[in-house]
mmCIF file with all atom_site columns, C-alpha atoms in Angstrom:
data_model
loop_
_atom_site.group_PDB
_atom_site.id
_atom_site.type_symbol
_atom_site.label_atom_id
_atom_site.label_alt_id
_atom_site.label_comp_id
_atom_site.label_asym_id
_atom_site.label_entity_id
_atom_site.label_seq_id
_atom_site.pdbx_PDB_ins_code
_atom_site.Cartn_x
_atom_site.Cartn_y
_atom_site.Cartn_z
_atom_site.occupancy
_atom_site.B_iso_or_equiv
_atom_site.pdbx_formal_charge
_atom_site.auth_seq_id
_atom_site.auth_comp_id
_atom_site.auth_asym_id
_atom_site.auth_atom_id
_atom_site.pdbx_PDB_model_num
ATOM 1   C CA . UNK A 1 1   ? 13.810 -26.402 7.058  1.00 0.00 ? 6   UNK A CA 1
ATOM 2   C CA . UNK A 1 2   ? 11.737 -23.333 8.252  1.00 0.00 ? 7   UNK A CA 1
ATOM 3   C CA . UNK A 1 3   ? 13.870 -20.373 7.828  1.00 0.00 ? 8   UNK A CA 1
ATOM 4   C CA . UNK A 1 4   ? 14.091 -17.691 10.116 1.00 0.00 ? 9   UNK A CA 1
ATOM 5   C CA . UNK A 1 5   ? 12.885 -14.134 8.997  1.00 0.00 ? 10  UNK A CA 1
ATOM 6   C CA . UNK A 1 6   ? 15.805 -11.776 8.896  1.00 0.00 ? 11  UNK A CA 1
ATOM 7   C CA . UNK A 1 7   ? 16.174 -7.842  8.108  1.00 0.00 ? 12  UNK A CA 1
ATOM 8   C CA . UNK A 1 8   ? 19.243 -6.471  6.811  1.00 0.00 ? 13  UNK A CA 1
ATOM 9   C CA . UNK A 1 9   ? 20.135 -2.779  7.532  1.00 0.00 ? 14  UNK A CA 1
ATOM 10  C CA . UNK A 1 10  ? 22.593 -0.574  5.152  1.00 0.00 ? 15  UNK A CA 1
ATOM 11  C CA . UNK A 1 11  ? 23.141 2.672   4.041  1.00 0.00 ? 16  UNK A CA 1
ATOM 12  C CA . UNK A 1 12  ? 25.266 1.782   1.562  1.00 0.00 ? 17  UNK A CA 1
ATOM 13  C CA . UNK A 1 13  ? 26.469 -0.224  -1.340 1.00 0.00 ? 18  UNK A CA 1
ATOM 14  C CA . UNK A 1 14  ? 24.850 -3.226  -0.398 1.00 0.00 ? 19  UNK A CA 1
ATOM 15  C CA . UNK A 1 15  ? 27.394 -5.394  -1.182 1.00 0.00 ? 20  UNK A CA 1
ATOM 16  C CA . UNK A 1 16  ? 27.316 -7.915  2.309  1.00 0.00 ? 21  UNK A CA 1
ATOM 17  C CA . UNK A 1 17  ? 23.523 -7.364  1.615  1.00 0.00 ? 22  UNK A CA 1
ATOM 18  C CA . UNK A 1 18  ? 24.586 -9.413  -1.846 1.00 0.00 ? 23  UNK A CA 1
ATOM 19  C CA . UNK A 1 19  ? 26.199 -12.079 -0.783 1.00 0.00 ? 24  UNK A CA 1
ATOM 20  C CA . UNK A 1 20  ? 23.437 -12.858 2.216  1.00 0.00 ? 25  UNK A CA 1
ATOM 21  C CA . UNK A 1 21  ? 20.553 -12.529 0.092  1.00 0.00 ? 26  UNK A CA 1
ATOM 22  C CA . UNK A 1 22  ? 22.239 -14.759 -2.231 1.00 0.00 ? 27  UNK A CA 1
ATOM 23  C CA . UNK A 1 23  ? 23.291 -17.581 0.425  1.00 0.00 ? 28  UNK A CA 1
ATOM 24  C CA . UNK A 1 24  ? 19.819 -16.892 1.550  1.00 0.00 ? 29  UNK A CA 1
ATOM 25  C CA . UNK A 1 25  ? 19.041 -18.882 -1.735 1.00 0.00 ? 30  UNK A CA 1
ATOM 26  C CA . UNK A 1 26  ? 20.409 -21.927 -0.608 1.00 0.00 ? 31  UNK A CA 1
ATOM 27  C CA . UNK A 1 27  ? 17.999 -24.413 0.702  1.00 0.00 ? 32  UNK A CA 1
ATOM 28  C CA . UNK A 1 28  ? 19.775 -25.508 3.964  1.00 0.00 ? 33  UNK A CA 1
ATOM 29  C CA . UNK A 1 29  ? 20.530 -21.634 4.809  1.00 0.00 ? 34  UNK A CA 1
ATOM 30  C CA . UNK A 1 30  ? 19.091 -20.347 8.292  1.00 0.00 ? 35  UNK A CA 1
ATOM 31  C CA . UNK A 1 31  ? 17.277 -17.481 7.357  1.00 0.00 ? 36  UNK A CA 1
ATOM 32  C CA . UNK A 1 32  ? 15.283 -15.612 4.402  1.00 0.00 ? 37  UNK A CA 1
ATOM 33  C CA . UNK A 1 33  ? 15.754 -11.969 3.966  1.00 0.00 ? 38  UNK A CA 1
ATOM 34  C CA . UNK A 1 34  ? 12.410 -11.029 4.267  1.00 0.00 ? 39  UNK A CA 1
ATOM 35  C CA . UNK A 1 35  ? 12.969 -6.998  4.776  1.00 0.00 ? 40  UNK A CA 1
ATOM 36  C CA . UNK A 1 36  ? 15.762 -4.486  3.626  1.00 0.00 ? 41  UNK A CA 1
ATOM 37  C CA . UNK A 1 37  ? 16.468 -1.361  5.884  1.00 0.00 ? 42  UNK A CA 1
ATOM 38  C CA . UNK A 1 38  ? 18.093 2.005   4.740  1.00 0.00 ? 43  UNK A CA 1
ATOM 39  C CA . UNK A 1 39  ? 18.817 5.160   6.133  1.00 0.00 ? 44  UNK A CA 1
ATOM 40  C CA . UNK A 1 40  ? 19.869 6.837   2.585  1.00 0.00 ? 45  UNK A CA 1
ATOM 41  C CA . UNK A 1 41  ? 17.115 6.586   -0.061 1.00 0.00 ? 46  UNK A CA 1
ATOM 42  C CA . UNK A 1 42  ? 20.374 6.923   -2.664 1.00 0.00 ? 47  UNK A CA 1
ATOM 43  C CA . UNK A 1 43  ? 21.767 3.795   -1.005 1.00 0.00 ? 48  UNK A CA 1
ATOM 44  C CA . UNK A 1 44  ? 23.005 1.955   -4.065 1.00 0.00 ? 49  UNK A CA 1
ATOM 45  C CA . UNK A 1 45  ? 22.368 -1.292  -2.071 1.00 0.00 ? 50  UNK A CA 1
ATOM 46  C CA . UNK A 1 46  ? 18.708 -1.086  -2.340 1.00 0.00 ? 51  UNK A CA 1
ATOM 47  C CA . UNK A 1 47  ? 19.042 -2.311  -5.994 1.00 0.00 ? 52  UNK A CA 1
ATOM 48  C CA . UNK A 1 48  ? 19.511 -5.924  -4.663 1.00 0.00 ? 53  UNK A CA 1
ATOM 49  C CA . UNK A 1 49  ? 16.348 -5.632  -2.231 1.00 0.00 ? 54  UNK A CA 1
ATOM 50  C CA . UNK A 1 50  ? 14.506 -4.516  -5.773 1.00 0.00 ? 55  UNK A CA 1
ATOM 51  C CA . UNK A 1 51  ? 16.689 -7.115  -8.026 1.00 0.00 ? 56  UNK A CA 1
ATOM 52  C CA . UNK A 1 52  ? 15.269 -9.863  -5.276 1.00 0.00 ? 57  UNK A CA 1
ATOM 53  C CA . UNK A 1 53  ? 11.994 -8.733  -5.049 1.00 0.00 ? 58  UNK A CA 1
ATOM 54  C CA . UNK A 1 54  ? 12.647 -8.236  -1.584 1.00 0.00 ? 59  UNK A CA 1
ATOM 55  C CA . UNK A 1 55  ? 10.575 -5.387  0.657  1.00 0.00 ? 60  UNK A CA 1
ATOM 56  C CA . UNK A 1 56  ? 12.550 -2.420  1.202  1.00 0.00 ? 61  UNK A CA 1
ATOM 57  C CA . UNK A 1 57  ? 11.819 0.862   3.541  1.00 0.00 ? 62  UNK A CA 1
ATOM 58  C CA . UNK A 1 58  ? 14.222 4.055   3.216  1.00 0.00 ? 63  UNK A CA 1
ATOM 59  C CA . UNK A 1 59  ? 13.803 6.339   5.963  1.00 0.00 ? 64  UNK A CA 1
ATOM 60  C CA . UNK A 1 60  ? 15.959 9.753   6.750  1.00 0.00 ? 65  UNK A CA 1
ATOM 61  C CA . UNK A 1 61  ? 14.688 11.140  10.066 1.00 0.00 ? 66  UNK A CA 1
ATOM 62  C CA . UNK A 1 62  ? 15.712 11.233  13.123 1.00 0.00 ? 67  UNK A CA 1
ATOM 63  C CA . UNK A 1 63  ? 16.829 8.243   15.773 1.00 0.00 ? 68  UNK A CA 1
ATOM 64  C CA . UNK A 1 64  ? 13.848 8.052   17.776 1.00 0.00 ? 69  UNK A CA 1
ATOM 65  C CA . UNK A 1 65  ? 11.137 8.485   15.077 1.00 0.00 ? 70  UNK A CA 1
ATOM 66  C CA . UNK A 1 66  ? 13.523 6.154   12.711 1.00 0.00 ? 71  UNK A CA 1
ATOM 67  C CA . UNK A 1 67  ? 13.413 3.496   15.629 1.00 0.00 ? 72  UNK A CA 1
ATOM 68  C CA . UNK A 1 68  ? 9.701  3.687   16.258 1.00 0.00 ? 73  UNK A CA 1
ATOM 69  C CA . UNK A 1 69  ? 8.807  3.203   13.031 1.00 0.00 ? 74  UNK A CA 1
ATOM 70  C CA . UNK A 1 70  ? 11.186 0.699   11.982 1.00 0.00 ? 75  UNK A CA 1
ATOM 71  C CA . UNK A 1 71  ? 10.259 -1.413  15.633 1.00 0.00 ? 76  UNK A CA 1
ATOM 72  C CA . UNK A 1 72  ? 6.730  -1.675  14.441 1.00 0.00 ? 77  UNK A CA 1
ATOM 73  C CA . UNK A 1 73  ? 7.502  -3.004  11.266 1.00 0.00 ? 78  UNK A CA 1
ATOM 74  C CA . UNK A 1 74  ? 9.850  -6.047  12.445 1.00 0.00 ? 79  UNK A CA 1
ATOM 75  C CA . UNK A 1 75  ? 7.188  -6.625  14.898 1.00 0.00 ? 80  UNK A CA 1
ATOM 76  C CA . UNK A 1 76  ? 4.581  -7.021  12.095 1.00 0.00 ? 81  UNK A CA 1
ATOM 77  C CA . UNK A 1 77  ? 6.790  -8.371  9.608  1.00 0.00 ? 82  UNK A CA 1
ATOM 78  C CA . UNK A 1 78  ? 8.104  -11.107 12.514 1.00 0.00 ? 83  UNK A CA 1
ATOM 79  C CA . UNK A 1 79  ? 11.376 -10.428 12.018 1.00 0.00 ? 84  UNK A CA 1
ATOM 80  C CA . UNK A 1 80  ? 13.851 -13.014 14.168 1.00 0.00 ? 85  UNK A CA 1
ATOM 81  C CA . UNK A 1 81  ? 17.396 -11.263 12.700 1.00 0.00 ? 86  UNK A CA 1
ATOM 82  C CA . UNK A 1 82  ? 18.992 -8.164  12.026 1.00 0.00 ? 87  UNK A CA 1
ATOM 83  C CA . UNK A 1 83  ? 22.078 -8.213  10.056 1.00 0.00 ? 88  UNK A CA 1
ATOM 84  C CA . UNK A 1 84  ? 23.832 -4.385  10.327 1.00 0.00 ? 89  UNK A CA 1
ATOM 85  C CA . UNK A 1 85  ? 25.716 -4.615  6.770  1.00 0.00 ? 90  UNK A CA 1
ATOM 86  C CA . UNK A 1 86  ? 27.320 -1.078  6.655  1.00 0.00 ? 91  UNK A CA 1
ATOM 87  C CA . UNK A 1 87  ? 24.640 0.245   8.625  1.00 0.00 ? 92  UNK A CA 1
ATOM 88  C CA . UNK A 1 88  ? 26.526 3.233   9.156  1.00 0.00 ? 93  UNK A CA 1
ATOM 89  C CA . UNK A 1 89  ? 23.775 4.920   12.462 1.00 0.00 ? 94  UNK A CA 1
ATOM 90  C CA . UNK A 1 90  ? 24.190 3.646   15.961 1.00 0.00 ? 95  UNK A CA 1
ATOM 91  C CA . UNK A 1 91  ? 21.131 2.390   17.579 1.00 0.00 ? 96  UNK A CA 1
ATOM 92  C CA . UNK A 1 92  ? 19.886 3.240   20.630 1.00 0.00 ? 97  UNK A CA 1
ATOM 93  C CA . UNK A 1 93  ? 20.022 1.159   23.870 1.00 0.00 ? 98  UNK A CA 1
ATOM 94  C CA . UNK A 1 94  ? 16.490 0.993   24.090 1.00 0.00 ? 99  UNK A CA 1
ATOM 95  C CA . UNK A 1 95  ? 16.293 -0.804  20.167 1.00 0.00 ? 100 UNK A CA 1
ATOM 96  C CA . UNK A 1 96  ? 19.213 -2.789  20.967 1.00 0.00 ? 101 UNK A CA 1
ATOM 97  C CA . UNK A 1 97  ? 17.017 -4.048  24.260 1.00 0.00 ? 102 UNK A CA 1
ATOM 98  C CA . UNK A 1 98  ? 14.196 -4.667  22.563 1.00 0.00 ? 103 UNK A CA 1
ATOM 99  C CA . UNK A 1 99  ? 16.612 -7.139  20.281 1.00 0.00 ? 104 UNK A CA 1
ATOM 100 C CA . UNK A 1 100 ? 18.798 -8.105  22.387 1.00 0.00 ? 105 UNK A CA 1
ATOM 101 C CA . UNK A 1 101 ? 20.465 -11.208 21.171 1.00 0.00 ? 106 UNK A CA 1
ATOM 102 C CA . UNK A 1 102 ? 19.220 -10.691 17.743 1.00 0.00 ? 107 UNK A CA 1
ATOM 103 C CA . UNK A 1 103 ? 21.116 -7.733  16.384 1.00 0.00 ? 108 UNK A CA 1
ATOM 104 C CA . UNK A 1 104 ? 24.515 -9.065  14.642 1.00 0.00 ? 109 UNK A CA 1
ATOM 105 C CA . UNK A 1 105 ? 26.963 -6.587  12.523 1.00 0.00 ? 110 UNK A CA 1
ATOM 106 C CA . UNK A 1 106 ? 30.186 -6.990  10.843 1.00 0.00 ? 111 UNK A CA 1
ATOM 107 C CA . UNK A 1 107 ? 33.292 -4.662  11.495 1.00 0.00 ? 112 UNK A CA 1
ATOM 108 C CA . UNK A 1 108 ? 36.461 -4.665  9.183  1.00 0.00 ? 113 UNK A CA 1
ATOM 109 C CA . UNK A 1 109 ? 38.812 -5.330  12.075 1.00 0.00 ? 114 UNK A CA 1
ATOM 110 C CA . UNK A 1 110 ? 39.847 -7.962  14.335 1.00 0.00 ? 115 UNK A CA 1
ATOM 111 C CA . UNK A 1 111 ? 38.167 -7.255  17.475 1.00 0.00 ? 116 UNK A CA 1
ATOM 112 C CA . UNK A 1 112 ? 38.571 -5.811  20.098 1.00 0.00 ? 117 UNK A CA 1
ATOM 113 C CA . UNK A 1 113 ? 40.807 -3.769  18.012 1.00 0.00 ? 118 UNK A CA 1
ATOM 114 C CA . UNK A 1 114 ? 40.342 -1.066  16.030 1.00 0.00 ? 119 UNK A CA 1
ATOM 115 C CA . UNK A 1 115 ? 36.506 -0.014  17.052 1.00 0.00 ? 120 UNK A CA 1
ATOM 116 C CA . UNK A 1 116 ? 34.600 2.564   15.387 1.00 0.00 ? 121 UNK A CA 1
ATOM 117 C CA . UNK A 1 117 ? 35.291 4.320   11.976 1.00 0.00 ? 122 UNK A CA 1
ATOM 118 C CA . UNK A 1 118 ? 38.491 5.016   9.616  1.00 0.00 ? 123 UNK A CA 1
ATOM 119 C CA . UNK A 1 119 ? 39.495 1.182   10.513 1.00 0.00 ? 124 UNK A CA 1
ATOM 120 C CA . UNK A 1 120 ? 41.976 0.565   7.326  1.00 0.00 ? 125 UNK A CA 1
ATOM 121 C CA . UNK A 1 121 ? 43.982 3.913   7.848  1.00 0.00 ? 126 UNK A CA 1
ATOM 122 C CA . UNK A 1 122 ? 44.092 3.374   11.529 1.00 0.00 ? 127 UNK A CA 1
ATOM 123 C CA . UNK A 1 123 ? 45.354 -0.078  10.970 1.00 0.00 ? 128 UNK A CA 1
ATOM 124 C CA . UNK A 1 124 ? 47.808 0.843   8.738  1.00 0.00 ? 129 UNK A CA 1
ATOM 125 C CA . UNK A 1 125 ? 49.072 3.774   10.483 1.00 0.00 ? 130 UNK A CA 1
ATOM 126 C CA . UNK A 1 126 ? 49.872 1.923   13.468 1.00 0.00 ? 131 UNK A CA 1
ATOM 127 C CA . UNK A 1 127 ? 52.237 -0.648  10.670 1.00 0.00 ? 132 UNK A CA 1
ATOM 128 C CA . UNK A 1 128 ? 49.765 -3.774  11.499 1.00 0.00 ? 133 UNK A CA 1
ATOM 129 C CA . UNK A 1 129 ? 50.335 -7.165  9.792  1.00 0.00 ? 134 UNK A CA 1
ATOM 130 C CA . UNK A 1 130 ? 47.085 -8.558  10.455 1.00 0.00 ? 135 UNK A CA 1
ATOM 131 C CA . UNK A 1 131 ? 43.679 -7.272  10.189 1.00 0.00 ? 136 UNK A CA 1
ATOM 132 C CA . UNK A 1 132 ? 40.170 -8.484  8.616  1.00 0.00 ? 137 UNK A CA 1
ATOM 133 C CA . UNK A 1 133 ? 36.926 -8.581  10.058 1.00 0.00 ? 138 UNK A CA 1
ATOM 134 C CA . UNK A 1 134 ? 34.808 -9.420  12.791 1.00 0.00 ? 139 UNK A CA 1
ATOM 135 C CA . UNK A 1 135 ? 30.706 -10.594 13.145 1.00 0.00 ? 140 UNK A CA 1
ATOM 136 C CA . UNK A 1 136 ? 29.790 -10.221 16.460 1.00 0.00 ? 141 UNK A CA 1
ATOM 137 C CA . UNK A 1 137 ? 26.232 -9.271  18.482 1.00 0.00 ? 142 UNK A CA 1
ATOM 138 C CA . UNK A 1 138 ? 25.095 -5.986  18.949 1.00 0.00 ? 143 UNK A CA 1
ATOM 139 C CA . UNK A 1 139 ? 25.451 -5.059  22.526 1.00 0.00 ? 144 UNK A CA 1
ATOM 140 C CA . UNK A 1 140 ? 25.003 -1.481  24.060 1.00 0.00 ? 145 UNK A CA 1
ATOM 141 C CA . UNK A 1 141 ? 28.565 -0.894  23.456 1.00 0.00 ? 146 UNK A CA 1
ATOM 142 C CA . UNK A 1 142 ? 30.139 0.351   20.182 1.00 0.00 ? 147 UNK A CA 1
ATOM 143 C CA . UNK A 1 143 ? 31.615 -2.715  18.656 1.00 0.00 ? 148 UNK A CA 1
ATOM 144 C CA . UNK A 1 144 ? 31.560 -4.779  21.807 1.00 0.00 ? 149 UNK A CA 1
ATOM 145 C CA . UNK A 1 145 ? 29.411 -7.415  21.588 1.00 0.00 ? 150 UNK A CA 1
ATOM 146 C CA . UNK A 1 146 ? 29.891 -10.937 21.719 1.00 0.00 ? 151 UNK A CA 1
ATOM 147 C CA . UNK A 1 147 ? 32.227 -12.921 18.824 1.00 0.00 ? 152 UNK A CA 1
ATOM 148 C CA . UNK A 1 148 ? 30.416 -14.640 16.768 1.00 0.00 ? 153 UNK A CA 1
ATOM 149 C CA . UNK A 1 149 ? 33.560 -15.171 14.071 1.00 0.00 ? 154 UNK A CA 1
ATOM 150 C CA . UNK A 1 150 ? 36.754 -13.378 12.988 1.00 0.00 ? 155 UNK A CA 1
ATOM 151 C CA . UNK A 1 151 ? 38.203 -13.389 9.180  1.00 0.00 ? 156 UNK A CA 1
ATOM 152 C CA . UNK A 1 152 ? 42.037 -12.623 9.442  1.00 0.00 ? 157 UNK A CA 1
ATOM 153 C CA . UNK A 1 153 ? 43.878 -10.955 5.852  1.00 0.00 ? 158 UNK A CA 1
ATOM 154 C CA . UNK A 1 154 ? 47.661 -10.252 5.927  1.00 0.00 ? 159 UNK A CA 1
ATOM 155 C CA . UNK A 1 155 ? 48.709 -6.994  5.358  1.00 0.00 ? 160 UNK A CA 1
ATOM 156 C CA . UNK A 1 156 ? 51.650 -6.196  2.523  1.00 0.00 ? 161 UNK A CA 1
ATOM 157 C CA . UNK A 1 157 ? 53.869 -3.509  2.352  1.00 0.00 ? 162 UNK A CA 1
ATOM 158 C CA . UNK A 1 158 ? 52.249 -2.457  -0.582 1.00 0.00 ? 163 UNK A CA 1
ATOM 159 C CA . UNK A 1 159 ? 48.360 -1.997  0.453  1.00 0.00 ? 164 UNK A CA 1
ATOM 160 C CA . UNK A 1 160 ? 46.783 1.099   1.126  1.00 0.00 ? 165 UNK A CA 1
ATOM 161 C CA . UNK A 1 161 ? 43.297 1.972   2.228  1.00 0.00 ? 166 UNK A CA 1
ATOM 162 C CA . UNK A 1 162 ? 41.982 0.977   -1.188 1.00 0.00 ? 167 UNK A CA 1
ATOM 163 C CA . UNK A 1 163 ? 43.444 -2.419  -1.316 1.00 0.00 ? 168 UNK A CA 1
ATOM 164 C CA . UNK A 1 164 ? 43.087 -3.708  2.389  1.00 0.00 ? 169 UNK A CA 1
ATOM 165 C CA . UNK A 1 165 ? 39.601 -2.360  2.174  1.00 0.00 ? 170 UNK A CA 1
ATOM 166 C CA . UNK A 1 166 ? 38.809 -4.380  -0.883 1.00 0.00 ? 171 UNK A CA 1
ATOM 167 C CA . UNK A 1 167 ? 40.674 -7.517  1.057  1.00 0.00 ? 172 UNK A CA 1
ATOM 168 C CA . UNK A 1 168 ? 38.472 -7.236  4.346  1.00 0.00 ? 173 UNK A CA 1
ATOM 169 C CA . UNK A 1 169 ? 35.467 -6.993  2.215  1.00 0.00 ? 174 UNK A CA 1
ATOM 170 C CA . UNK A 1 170 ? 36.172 -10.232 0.045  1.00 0.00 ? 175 UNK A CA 1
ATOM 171 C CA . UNK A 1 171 ? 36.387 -12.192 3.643  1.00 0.00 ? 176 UNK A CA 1
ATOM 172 C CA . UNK A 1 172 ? 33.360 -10.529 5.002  1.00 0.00 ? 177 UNK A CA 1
ATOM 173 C CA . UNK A 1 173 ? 31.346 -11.189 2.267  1.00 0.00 ? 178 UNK A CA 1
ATOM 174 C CA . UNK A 1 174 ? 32.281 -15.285 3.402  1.00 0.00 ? 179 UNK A CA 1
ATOM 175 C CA . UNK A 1 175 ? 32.287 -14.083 7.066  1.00 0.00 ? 180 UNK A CA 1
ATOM 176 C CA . UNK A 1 176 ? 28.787 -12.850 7.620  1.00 0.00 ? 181 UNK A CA 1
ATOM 177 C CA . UNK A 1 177 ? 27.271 -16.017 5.780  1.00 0.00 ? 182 UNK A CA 1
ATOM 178 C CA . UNK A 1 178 ? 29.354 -18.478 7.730  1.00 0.00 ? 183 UNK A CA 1
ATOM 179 C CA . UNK A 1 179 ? 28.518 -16.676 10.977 1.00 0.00 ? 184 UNK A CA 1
ATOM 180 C CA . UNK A 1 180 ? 24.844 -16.422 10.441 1.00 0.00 ? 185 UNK A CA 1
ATOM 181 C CA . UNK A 1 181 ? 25.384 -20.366 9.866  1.00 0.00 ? 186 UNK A CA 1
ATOM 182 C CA . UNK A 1 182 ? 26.711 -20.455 13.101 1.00 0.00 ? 187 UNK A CA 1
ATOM 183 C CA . UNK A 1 183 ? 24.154 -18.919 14.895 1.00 0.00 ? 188 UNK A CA 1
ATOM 184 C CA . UNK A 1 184 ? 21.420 -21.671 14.047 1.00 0.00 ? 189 UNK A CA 1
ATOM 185 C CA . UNK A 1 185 ? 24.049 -24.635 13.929 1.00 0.00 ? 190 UNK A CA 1
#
């Protein structure tokens, strides 16, 4: 199988970063993490990228020069996939065109609901039952592109934003995986 080159972008813990770098591992997985992208040089997530021996670039600038630079290198570096894994800057229309169709990210909510940020006190406040998380394509729109998969996680009287938090995570650590899967299937 020839994998496909992929580029994961965070700007934080790295833990989705983790668990695709190590399903990357797998033989019959779709894609190799060939390039790690951070907008925080204190990201903690850019231990795995070093733990892997996996390129990394950390850069803190602006959209447009942040962009231009970061375009050149997935052109060079042939990159065919770019996971957003906590990726916490919106990118502009004019990166999204240039990879359109090739730009997934995961949200911890079901889809269309809850867009945006402060997902697990929203959810709560409003007394939901249901939430977990969503993989979908990276459209112009905030958190509207296409469904690729949803995780669901039951909600208990008892959870706060700590523990539905560390729920959602545990299914999108499975989610994004299974999703990327799904893409090449």
């Amino acid at each position: 199988m020839v994998k496909k080159k992929a580029c994961v972008f965070i700007s934080g813990s790295g833990t989705n970063l983790r668990s695709i770098i190590k399903n990357s591992r797998d033989y019959n997985f779709p894609i190799n993490v060939s390039l790690v992208v951070s907008d925080n040089k204190c990201a903690r997530g850019i231990f795995y990228a070093r733990k892997f021996s996996i390129p990394y670039i950390c850069i803190n600038s602006n959209r447009h020069k942040f962009e231009k630079i970061i375009l050149n290198l997935l052109i060079k570096k042939k990159i065919k996939l770019i996971c957003l894994a906590g990726f916490m800057k919106i990118l502009s229309k004019k990166f999204i065109r240039n990879f359109k169709g090739k730009i997934i990210n995961i949200h911890p909510s079901l889809l269309p609901k809850y867009k945006g940020l402060n997902t697990f006190q929203r959810v709560l406040k409003c007394n939901e039952k249901l939430t977990g998380c969503t993989v979908h394509f990276v459209n112009e729109t905030l958190d509207g592109g296409k469904i690729i998969l949803k995780k669901k996680v039951n909600i208990s009287e008892q959870d706060n934003i700590k523990t539905l938090k560390k729920k959602v995570q545990f299914e999108e650590y499975r989610a994004y995986s299974s999703a990327i899967r799904k893409i090449y299937s």
